[in-house]
PDB file of C-alpha atoms in Angstrom:
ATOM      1  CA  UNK A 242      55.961  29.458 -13.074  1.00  0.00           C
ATOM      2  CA  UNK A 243      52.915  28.102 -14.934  1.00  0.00           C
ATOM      3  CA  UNK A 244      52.435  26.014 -11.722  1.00  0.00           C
ATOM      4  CA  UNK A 245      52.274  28.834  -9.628  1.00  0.00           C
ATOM      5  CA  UNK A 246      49.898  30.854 -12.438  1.00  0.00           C
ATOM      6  CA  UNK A 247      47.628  27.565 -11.898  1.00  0.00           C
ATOM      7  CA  UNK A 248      47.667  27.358  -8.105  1.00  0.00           C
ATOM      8  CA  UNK A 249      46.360  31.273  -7.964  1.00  0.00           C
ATOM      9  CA  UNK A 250      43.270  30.812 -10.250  1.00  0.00           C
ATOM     10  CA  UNK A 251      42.342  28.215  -8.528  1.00  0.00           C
ATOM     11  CA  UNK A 252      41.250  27.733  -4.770  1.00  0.00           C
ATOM     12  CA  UNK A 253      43.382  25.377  -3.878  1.00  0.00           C
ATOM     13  CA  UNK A 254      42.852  23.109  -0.255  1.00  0.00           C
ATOM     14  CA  UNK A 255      46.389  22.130   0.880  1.00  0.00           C
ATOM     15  CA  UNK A 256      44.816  20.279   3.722  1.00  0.00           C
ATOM     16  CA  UNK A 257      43.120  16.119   2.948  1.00  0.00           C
ATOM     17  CA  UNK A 258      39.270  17.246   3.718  1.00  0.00           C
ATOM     18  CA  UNK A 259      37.550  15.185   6.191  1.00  0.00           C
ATOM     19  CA  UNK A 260      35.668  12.554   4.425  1.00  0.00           C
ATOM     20  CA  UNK A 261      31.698  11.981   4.909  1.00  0.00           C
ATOM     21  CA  UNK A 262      30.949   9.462   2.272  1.00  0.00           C
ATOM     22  CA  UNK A 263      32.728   6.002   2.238  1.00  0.00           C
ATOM     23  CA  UNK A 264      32.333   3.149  -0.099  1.00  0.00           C
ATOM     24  CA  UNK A 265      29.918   1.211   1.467  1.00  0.00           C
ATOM     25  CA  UNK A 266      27.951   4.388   1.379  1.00  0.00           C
ATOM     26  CA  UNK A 267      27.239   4.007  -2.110  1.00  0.00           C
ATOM     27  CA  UNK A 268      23.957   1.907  -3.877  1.00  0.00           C
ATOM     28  CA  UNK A 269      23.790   0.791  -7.837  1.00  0.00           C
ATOM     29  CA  UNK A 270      21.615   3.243  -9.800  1.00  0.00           C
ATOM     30  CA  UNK A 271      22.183   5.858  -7.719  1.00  0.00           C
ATOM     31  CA  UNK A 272      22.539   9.689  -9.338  1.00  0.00           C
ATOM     32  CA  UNK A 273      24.709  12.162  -9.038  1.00  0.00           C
ATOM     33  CA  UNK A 274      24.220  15.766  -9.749  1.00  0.00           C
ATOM     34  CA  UNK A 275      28.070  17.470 -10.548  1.00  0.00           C
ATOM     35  CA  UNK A 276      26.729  20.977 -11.500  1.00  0.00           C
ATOM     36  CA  UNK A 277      27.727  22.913 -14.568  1.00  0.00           C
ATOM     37  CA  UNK A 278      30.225  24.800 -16.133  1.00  0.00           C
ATOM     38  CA  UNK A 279      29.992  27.051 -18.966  1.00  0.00           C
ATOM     39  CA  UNK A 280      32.730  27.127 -22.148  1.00  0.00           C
ATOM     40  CA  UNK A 281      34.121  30.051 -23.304  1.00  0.00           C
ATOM     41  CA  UNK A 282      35.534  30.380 -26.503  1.00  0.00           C
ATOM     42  CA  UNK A 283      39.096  31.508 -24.638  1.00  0.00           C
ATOM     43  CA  UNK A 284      39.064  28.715 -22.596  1.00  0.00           C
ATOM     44  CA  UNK A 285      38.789  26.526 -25.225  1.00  0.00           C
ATOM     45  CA  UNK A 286      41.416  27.653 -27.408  1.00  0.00           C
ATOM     46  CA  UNK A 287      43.672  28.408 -24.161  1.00  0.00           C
ATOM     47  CA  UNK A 288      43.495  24.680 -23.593  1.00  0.00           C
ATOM     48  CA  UNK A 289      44.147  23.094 -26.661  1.00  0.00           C
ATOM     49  CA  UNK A 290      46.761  26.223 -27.471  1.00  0.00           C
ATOM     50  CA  UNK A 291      48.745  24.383 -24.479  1.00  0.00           C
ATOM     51  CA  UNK A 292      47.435  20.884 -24.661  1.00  0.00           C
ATOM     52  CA  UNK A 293      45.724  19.779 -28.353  1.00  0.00           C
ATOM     53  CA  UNK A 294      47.098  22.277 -30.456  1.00  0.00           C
ATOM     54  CA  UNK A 295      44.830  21.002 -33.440  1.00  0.00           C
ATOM     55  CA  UNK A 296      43.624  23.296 -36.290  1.00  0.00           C
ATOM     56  CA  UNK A 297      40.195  22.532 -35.422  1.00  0.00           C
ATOM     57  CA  UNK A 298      40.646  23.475 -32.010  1.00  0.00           C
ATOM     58  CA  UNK A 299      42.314  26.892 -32.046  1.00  0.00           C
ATOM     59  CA  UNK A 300      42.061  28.518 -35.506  1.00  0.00           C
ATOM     60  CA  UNK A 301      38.682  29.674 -35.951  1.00  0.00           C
ATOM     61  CA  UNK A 302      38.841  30.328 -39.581  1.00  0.00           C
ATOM     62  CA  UNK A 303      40.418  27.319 -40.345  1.00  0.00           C
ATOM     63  CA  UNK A 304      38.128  25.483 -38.366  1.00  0.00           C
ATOM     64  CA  UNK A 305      34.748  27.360 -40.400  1.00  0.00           C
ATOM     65  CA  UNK A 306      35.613  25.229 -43.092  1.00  0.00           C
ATOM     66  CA  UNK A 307      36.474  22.066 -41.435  1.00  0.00           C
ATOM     67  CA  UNK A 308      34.141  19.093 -40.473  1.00  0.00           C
ATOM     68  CA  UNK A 309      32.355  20.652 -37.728  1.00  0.00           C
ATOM     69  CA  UNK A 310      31.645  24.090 -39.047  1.00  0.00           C
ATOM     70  CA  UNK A 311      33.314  25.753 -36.018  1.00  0.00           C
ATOM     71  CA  UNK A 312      35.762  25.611 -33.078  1.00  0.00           C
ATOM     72  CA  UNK A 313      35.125  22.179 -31.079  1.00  0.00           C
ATOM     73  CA  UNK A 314      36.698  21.572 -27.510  1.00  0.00           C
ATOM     74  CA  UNK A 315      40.079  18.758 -27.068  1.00  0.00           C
ATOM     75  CA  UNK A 316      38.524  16.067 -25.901  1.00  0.00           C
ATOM     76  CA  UNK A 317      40.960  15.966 -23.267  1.00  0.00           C
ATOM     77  CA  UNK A 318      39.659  19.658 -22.133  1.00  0.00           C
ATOM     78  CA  UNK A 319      36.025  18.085 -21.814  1.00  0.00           C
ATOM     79  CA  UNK A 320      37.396  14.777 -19.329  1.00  0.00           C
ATOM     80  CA  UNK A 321      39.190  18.061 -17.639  1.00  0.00           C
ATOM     81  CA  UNK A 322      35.893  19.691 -17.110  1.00  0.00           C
ATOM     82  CA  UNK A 323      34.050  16.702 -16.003  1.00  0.00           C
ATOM     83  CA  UNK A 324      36.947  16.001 -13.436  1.00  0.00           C
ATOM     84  CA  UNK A 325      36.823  19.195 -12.000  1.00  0.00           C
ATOM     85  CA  UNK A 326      32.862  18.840 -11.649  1.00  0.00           C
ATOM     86  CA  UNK A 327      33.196  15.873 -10.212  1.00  0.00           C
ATOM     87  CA  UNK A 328      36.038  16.731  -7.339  1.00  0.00           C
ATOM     88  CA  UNK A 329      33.888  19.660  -6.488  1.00  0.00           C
ATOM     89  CA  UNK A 330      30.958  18.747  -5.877  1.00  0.00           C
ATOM     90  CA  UNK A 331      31.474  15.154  -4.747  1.00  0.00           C
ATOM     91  CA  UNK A 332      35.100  13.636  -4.354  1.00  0.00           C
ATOM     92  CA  UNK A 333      36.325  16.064  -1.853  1.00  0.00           C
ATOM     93  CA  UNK A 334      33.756  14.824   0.293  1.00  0.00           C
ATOM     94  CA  UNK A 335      34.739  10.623  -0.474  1.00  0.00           C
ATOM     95  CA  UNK A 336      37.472   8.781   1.348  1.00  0.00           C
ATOM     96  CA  UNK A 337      38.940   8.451  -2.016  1.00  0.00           C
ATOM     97  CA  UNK A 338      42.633   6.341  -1.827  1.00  0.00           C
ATOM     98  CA  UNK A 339      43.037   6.826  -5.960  1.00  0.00           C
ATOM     99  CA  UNK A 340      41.222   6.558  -9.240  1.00  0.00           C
ATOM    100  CA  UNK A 341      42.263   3.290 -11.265  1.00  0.00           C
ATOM    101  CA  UNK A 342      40.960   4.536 -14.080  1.00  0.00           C
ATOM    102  CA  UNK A 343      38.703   5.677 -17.262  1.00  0.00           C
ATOM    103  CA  UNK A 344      37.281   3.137 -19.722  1.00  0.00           C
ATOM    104  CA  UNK A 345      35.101   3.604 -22.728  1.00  0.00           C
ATOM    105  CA  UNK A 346      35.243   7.148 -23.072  1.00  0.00           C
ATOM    106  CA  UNK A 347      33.097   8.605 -25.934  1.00  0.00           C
ATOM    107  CA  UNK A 348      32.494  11.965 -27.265  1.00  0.00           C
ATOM    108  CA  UNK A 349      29.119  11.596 -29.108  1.00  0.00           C
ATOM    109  CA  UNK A 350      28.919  15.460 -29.541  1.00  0.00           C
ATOM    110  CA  UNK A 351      31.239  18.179 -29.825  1.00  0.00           C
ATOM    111  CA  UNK A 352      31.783  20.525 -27.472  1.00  0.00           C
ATOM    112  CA  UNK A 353      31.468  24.000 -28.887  1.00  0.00           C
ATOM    113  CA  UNK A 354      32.086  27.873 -27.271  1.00  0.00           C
ATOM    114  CA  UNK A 355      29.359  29.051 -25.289  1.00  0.00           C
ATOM    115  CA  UNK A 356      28.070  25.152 -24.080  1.00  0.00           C
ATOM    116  CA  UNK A 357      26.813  25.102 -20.966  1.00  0.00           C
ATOM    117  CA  UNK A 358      27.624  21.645 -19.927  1.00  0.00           C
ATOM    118  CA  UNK A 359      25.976  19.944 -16.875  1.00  0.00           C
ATOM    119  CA  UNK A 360      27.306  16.393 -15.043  1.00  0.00           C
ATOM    120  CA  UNK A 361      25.866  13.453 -13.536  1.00  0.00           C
ATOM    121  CA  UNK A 362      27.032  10.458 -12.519  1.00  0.00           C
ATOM    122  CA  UNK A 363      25.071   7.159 -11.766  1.00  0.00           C
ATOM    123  CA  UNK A 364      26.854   4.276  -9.352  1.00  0.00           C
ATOM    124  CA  UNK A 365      27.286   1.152 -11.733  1.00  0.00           C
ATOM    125  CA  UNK A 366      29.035  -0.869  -9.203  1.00  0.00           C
ATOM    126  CA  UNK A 367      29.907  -1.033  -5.616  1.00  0.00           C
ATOM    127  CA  UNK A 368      32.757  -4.209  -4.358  1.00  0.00           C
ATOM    128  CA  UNK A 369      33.656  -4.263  -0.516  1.00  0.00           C
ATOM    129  CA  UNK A 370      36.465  -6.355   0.367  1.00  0.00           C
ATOM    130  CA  UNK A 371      36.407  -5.633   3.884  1.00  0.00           C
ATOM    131  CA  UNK A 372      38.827  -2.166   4.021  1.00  0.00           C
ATOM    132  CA  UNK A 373      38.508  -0.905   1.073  1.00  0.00           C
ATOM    133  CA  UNK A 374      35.855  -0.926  -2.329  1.00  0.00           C
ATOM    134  CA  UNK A 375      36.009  -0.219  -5.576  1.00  0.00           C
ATOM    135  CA  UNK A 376      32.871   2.452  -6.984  1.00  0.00           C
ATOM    136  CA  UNK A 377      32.209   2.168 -10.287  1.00  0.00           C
ATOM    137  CA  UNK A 378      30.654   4.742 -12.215  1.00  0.00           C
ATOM    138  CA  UNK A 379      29.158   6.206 -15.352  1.00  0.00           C
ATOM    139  CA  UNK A 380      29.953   9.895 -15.707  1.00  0.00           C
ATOM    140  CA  UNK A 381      28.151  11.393 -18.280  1.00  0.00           C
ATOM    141  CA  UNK A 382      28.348  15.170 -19.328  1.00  0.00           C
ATOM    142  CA  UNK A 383      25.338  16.822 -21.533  1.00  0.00           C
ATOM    143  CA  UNK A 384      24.996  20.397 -23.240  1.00  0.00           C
ATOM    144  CA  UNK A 385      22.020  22.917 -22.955  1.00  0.00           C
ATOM    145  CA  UNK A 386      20.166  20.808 -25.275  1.00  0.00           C
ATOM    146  CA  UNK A 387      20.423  17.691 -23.325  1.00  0.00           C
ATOM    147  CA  UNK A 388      22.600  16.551 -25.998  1.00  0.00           C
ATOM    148  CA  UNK A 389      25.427  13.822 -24.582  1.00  0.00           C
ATOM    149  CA  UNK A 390      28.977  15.497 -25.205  1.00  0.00           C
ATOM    150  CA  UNK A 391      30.974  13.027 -22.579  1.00  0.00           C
ATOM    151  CA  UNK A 392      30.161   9.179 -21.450  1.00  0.00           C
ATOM    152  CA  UNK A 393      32.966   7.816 -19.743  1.00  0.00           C
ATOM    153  CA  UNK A 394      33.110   4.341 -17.342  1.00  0.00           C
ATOM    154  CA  UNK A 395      35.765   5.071 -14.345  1.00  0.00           C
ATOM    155  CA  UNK A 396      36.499   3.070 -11.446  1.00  0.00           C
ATOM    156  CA  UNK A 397      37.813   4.666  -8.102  1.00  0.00           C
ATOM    157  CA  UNK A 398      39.097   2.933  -4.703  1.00  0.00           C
ATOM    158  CA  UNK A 399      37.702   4.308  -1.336  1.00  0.00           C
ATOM    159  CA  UNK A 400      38.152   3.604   2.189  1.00  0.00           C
ATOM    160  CA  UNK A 401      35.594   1.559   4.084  1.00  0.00           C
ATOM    161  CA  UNK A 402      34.355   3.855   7.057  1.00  0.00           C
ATOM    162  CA  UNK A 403      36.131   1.206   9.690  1.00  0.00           C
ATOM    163  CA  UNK A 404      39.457   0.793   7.904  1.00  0.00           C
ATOM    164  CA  UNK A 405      39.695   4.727   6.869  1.00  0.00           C
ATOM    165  CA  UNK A 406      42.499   5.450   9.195  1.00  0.00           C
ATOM    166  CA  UNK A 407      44.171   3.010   8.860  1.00  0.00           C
ATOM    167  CA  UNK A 408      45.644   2.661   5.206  1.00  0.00           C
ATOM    168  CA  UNK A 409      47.629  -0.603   3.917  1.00  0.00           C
ATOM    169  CA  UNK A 410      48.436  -2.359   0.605  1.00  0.00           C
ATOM    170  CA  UNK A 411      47.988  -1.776  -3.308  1.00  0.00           C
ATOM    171  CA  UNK A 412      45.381  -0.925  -5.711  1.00  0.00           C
ATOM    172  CA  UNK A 413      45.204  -3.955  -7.478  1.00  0.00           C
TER     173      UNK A 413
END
């Protein structure tokens, strides 16, 4: 049921998209605008209600008189955020074959209700092995004040524009 609640707030493409960019596509240093997303305060306590049900995350009061003077976002809603940034605006568009993973992810700055938080993304590292490369990145998401509320390392596996149709072997 909450699956299905999910599937109709959310456009949802049940067909792979064709991709355009491919790993060998990709240059060191190069930026990435991801676009922005504004927090509400129900969306924040919605989220950690179901998924970080912390004081400081979902009892305003409570949280008034806590640390941070105020409701703060779940980390795990703000890597949520920055996901969803990223797939729409760029990874539906990348001959993505999986993510291997996030490494040192900080949270500098809290985020609070009404944040409008903007993400970018600059290409760390690009290895071809002759189907298939691995993209590192540095994802980084800021507030309206330019203050840094998300740096996170992740590392994803793409296709090589010669080998893309023609898939084969792990991830390791």
């Amino acid at each position: 049921r909450d699956h299905e609640a999910a599937r109709s707030q959310v456009a949802v493409n049940a067909t792979p998209p064709s991709p355009s960019v491919y790993a060998e596509d990709f240059t060191p240093g190069q930026i990435l605008e991801l676009g922005d997303h504004t927090v509400s305060k129900a969306e924040l306590v919605d989220f950690a209600t179901r998924w970080d049900a912390q004081w400081f995350h979902i009892d305003e009061e409570a949280a008034d008189q806590g640390h941070f003077r105020g409701l703060i976002a779940s980390g795990v809603h703000t890597i949520a955020i920055a996901q969803r940034l990223l797939t729409q605006t760029v990874l539906n568009q990348w001959a993505v074959i999986a993510g291997l993973g996030f490494d040192r992810v900080r949270f500098p700055v809290p985020v609070r209700p009404g944040n409008v938080l903007t993400g970018t993304v600059r290409i760390a590292e690009v290895t071809l092995d002759g189907t298939r490369g691995r993209v590192k990145m540095e994802m980084r998401l800021t507030d309206q004040d330019d203050h840094t509320v998300l740096y996170a390392e992740l590392t994803i596996v793409m296709w090589q524009r010669e080998q893309a149709t023609t898939p084969s072997g792990g991830f390791n």
